[in-house]
XYZ file of C-alpha atoms in Angstrom:
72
model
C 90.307 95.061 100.048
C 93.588 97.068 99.642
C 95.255 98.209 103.017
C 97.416 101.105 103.793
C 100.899 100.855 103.575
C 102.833 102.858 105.988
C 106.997 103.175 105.415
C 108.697 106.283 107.299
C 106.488 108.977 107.786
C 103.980 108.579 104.368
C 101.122 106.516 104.297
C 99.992 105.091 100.886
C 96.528 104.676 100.859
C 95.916 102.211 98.191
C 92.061 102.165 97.723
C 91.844 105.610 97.627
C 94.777 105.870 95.313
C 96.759 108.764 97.459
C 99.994 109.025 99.606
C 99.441 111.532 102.762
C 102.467 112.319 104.636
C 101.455 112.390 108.153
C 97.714 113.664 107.349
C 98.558 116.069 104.756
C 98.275 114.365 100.950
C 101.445 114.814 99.124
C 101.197 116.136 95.197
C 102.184 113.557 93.235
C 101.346 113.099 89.771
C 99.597 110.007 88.614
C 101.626 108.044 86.442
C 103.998 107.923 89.231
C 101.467 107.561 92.147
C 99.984 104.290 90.133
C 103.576 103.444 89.985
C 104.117 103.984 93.963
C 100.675 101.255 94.179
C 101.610 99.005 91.979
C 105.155 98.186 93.523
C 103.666 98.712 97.687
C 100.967 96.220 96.752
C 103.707 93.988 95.894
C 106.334 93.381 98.936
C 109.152 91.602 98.214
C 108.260 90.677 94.516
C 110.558 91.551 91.603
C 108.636 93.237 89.579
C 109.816 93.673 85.671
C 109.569 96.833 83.411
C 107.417 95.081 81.153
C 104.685 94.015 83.991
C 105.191 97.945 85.250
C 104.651 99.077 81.616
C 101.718 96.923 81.360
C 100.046 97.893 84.163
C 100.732 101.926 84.872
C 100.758 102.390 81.148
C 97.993 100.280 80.072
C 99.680 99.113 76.764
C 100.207 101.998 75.236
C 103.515 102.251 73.537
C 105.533 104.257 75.344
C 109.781 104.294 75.528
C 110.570 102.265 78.540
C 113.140 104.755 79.529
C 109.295 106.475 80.986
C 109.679 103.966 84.199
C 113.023 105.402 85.602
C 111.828 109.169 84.788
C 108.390 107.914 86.437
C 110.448 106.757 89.730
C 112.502 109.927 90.017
């Protein structure tokens, strides 16, 4: 089962799919909250646009420029 993951003062709660800063939940959108998962659930690991694309944008054809507007 996914676990939290904690870095400053936001906790990303990964089976619930929602960041909380302290315990208030932060607005993000989702594209960049599934972004936010995706990387936390992998520490350490390089991850590529293409595996990014893949999995936040489910194959749909989209510009890849969409992952740095995503992560800003």
């Amino acid at each position: 089962m996914a676990e939290d993951v904690v870095f400053g003062p936001f906790r990303l709660d990964l089976a619930a799919g929602r960041l909380l800063r302290g315990e208030r939940e932060v607005d993000i959108r989702p594209r960049p909250l599934a972004l936010l998962c995706h990387l936390a659930a992998r520490p350490g690991v390089l991850v590529s646009r293409a595996e990014l694309l893949a999995s936040v944008w489910g194959g749909v054809h989209v510009d890849p420029g969409v992952v740095k507007v995503a992560m800003h």
